[in-house]
Coordinates of C-alpha atoms in Angstrom, one line a residue:
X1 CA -49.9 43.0 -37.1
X2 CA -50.2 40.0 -38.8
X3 CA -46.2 39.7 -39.7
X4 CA -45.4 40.2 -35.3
X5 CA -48.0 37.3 -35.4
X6 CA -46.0 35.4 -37.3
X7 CA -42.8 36.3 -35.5
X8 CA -44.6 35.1 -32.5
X9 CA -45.1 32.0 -33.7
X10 CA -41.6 31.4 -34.9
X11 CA -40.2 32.3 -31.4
X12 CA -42.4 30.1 -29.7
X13 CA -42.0 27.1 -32.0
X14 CA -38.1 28.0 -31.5
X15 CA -37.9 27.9 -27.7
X16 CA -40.1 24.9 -27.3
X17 CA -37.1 22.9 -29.4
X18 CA -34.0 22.7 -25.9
X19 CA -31.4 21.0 -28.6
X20 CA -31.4 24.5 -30.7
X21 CA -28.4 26.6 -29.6
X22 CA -30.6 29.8 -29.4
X23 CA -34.1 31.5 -30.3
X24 CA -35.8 33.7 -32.9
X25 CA -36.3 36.8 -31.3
X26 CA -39.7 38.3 -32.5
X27 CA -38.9 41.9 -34.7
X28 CA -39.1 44.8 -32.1
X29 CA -38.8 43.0 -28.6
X30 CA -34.9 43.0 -28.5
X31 CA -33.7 43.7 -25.3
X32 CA -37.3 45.1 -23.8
X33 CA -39.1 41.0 -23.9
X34 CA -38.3 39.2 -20.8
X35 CA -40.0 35.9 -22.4
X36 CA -36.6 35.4 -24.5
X37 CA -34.6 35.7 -21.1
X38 CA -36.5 33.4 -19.6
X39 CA -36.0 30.6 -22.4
X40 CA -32.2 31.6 -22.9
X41 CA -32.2 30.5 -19.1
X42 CA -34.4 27.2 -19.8
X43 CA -32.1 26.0 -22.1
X44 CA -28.8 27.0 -20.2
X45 CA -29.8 25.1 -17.4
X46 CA -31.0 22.4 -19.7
X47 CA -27.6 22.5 -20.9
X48 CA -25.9 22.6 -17.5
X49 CA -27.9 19.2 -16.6
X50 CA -26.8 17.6 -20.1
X51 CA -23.2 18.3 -19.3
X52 CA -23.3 16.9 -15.4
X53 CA -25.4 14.1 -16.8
X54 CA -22.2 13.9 -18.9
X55 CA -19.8 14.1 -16.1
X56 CA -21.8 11.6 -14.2
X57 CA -21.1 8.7 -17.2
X58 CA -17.9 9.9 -17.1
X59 CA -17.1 9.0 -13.6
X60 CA -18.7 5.6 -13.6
X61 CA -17.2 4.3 -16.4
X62 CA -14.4 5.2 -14.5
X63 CA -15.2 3.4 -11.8
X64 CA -16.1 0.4 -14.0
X65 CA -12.8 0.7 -15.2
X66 CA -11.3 0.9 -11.6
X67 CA -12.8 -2.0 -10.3
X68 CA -12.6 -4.5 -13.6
X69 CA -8.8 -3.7 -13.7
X70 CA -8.9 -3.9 -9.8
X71 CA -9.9 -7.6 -9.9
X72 CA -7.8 -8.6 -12.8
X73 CA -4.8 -7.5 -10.9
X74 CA -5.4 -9.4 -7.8
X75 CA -6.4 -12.3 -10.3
X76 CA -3.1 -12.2 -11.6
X77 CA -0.9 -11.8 -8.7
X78 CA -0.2 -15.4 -8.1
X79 CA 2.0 -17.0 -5.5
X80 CA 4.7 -17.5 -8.9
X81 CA 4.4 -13.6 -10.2
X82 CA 5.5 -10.5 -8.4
X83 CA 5.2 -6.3 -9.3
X84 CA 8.4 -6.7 -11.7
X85 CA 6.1 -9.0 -13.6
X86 CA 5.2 -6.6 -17.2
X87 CA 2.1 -7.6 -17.8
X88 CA 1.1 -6.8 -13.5
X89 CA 3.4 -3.8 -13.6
X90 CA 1.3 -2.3 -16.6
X91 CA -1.9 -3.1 -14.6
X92 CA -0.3 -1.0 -11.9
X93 CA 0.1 1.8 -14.0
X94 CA -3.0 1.9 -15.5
X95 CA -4.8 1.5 -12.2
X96 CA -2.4 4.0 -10.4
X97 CA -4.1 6.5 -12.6
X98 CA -7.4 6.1 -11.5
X99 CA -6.1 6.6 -7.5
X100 CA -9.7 7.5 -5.5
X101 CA -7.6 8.5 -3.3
X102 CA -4.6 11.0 -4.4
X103 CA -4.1 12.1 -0.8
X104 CA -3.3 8.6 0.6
X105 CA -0.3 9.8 3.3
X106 CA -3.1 11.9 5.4
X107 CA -6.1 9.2 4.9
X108 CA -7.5 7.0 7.9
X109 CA -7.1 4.2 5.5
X110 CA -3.5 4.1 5.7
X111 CA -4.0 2.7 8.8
X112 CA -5.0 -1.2 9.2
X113 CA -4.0 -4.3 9.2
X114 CA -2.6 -5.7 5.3
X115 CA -1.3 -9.0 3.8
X116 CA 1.0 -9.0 0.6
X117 CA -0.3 -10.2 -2.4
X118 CA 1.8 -12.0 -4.9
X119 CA 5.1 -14.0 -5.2
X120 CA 7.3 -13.4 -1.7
X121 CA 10.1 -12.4 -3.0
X122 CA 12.5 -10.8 -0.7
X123 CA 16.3 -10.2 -0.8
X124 CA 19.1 -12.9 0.0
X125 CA 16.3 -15.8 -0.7
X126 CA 17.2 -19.2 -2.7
X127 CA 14.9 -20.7 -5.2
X128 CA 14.3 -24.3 -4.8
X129 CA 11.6 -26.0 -6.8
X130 CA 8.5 -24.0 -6.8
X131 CA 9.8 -22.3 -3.0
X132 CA 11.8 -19.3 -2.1
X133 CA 14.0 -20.4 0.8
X134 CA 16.1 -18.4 3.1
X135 CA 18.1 -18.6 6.3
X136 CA 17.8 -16.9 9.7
X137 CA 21.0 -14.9 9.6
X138 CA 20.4 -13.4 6.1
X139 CA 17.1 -12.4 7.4
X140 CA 18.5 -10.8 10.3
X141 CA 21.5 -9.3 9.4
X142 CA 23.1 -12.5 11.4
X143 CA 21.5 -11.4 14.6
X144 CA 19.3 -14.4 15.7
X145 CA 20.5 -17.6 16.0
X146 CA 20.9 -20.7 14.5
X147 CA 21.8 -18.4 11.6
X148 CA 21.9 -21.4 9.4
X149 CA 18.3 -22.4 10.1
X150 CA 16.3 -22.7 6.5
X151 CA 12.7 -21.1 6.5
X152 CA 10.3 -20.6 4.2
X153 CA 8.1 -17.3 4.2
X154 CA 4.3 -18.5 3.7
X155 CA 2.8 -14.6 4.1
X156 CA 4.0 -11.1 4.3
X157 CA 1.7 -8.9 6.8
X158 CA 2.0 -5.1 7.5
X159 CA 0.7 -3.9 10.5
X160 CA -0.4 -0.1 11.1
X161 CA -1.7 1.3 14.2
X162 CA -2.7 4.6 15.6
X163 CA -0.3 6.4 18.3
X164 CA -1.3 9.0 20.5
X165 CA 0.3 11.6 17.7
X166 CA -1.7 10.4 15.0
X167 CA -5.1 11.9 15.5
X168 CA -8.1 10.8 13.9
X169 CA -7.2 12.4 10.5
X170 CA -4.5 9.7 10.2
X171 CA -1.9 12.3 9.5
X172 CA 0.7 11.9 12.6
X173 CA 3.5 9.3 13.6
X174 CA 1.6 5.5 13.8
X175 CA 3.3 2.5 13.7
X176 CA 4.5 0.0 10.8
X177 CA 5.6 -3.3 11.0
X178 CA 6.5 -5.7 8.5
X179 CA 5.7 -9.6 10.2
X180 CA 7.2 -12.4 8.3
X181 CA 5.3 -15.9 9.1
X182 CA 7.7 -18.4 8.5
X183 CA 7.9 -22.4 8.4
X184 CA 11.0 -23.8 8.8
X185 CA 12.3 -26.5 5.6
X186 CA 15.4 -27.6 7.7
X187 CA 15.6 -30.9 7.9
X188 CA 19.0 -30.2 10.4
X189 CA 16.3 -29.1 13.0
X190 CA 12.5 -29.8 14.0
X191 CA 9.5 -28.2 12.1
X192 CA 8.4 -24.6 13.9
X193 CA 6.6 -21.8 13.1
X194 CA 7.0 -17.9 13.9
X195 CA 7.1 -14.5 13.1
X196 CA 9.8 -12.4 12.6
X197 CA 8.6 -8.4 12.5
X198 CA 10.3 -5.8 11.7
X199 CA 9.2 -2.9 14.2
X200 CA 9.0 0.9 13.6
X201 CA 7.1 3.9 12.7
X202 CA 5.8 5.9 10.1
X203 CA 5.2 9.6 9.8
X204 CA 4.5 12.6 7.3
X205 CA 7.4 14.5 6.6
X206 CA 5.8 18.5 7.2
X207 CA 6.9 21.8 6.8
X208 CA 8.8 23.4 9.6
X209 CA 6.2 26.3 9.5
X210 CA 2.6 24.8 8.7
X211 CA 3.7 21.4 10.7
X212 CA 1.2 18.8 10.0
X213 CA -1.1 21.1 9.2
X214 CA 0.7 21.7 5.8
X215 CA 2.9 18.4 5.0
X216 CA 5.5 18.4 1.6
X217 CA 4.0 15.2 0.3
X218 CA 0.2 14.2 0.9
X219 CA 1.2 11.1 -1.1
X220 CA 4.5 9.9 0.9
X221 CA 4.9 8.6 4.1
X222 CA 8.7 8.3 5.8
X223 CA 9.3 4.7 7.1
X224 CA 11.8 4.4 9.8
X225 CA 12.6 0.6 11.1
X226 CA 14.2 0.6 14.6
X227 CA 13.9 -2.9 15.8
X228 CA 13.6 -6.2 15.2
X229 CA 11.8 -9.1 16.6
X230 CA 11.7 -13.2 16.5
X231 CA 9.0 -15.3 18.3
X232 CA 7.0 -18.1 18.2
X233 CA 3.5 -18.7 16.5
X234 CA 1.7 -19.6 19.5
X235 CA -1.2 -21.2 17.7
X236 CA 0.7 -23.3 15.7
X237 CA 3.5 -24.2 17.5
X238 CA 4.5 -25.9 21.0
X239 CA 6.7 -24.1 23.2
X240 CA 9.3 -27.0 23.9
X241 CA 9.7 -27.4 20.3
X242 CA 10.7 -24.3 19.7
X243 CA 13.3 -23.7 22.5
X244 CA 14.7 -27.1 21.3
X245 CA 15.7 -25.1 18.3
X246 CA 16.7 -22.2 19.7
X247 CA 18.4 -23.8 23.0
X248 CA 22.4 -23.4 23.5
X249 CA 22.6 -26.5 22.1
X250 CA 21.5 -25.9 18.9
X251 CA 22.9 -22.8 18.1
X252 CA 26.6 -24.5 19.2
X253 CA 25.7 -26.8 15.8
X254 CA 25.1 -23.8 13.7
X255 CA 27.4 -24.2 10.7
X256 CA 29.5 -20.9 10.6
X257 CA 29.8 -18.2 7.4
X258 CA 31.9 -16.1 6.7
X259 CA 29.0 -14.3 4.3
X260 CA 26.6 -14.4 7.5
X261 CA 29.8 -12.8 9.4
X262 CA 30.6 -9.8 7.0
X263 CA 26.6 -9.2 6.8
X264 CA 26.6 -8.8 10.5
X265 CA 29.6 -6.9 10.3
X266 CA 28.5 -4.7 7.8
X267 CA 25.1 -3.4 8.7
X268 CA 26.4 -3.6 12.7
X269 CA 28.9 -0.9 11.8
X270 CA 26.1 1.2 9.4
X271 CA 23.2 1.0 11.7
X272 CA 25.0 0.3 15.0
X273 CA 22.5 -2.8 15.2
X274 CA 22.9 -4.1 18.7
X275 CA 21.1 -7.2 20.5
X276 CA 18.5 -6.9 23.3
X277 CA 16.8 -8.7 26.2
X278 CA 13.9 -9.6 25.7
X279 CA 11.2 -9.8 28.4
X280 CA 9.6 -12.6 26.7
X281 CA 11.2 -16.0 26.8
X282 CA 11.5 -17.7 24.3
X283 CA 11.9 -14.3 22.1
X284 CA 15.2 -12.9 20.3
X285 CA 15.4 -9.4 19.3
X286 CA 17.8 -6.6 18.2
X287 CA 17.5 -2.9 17.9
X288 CA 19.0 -0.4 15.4
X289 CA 21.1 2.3 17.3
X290 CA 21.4 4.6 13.4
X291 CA 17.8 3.6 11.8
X292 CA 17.6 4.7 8.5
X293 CA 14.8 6.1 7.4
X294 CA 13.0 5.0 4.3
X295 CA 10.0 6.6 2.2
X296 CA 6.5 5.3 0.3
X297 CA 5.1 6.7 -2.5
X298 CA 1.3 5.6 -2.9
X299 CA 0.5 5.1 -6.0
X300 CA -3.1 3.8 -4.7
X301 CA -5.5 3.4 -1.9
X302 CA -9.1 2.5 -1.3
X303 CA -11.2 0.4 1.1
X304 CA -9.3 -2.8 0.9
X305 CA -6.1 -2.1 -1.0
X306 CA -3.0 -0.2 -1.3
X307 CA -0.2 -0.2 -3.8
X308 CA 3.1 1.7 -2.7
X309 CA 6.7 2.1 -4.4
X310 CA 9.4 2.2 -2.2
X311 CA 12.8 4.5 -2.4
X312 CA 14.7 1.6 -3.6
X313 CA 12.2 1.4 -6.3
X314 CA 10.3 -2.0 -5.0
X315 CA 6.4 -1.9 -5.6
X316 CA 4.3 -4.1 -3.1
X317 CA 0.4 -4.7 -3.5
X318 CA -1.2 -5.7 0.0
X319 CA -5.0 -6.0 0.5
X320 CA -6.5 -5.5 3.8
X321 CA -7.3 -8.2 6.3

């Protein structure tokens, strides 16, 4: 009849319009025409490919956002501002929560080799001028000698390497270790350069029934630091320079502290720290008999960097080398 005709017309004129929420069904065809099915499913997936076309904006503004904030925070971690700065530790934040990588503890990326980024600022330093100056004892709880030799730290690096544990999904034991390059600014002594790591090893703390297989924290990593190590930059520094600073001699000189003394006395008696020989001349080292163990938080990974907060609340930026 001429008014189904009509009705006809309407419904097609209706599903040919995908912004329209739904269709004129013609008088009649309810529930018995497949052709209004078939359009209901048209637009549903027309409005399925609206909403991941959505989703897909979404996520690269997101990623715009990641990286421009990225850059600005590297931009702005000078040699003179650190993580306490405000304005960096907002950047932090802000970048924090767009982490690409929320289960940083079990990643392969944890693993690499990292340089600090920002102002060196570690306890028991001095300020003077523009420089952060500190002495050998202090840095070693008074274990390597002269402990009155002045250095100045020109880069923090953090070393991480597979063990046989780890595994290629990176979530077993590796290694960590914190290496100070130094310079000396003692005019008592002659110019050298070294590095002084910190040696130990890293692991995910796991349940005692799933093992690693089901770990309590896919975003912590346990730290524990069981020896320490001094030696000589080989590439920058001759070999009878440096054992003129470190010869008998030398260390006879060494003004003596009573700080330096209660230091050494101190963490000897809490980690049972202990001197050792070294195989390598030349090298000083000590090990801790009662390590205590430390823990991460990542607050962000990807390629190149990694922000982590430790359990003493310090926050350290490193990018990789």
């Amino acid at each position: 009849s001429l008014v189904k005709m009509l009705w006809y017309c309407l419904f097609v004129l209706s599903a040919s319009l995908p912004s329209t929420g739904f269709v004129i069904p013609p008088p009649g065809l309810q529930g018995r025409s497949r052709l209004p099915k078939l359009c209901v499913g048209r637009l549903s997936r027309h409005a399925y490919s609206r909403a991941s076309t959505e989703l897909r904006a979404e996520g690269q503004a997101q990623e715009t956002e990641r990286i421009s904030l990225k850059r600005e925070l590297l931009e702005k971690l000078t040699e003179d501002r650190d993580t306490k700065d405000p304005e960096i530790a907002e950047l932090i934040n802000r970048l924090s929560a767009l982490n690409p990588t929320p289960k940083g503890a079990v990643s392969p990326l944890w693993i690499g080799h990292f340089v600090q980024r920002g102002q060196l600022n570690s306890p028991g330093g001095r300020r003077v001028g523009d420089k952060i100056l500190y002495t050998l004892g202090r840095s070693s709880f008074d274990q390597f000698k002269p402990g009155d030799l002045t250095l100045q730290f020109d880069r923090i690096e953090n070393i991480i390497r597979e063990t046989a544990e780890t595994g290629t999904g990176g979530d077993g034991n590796t290694t960590y270790t914190v290496r100070v390059c130094f310079t000396s600014a003692d005019e008592k002594y002659p110019t050298i350069k070294g590095f002084f790591d910190t040696e130990g090893k890293s692991y995910v703390e796991a349940s005692d029934k799933g093992g690693l297989s089901s770990p309590l924290s896919t975003s912590r990593r346990m730290v524990l630091f069981e020896r320490g190590r001094l030696r000589r930059n080989e590439a920058e520094c001759d070999e009878a320079t440096w054992d003129s600073v470190f010869s008998p001699e030398s260390q006879k000189k060494a003004k003596w502290s009573f700080s330096a003394w209660l230091l050494k006395w101190t963490f000897g008696r809490m980690l049972s720290i202990k001197r050792e020989e070294s195989a390598q001349p030349g090298e000083q080292s000590y090990v801790f008999g009662r390590p205590a163990p430390g823990s991460l938080d990542i607050l962000y990974m990807d390629d190149d960097m990694r922000i982590t907060k430790g359990n003493r609340g310090s926050v350290v930026v490193v990018t990789r080398l």
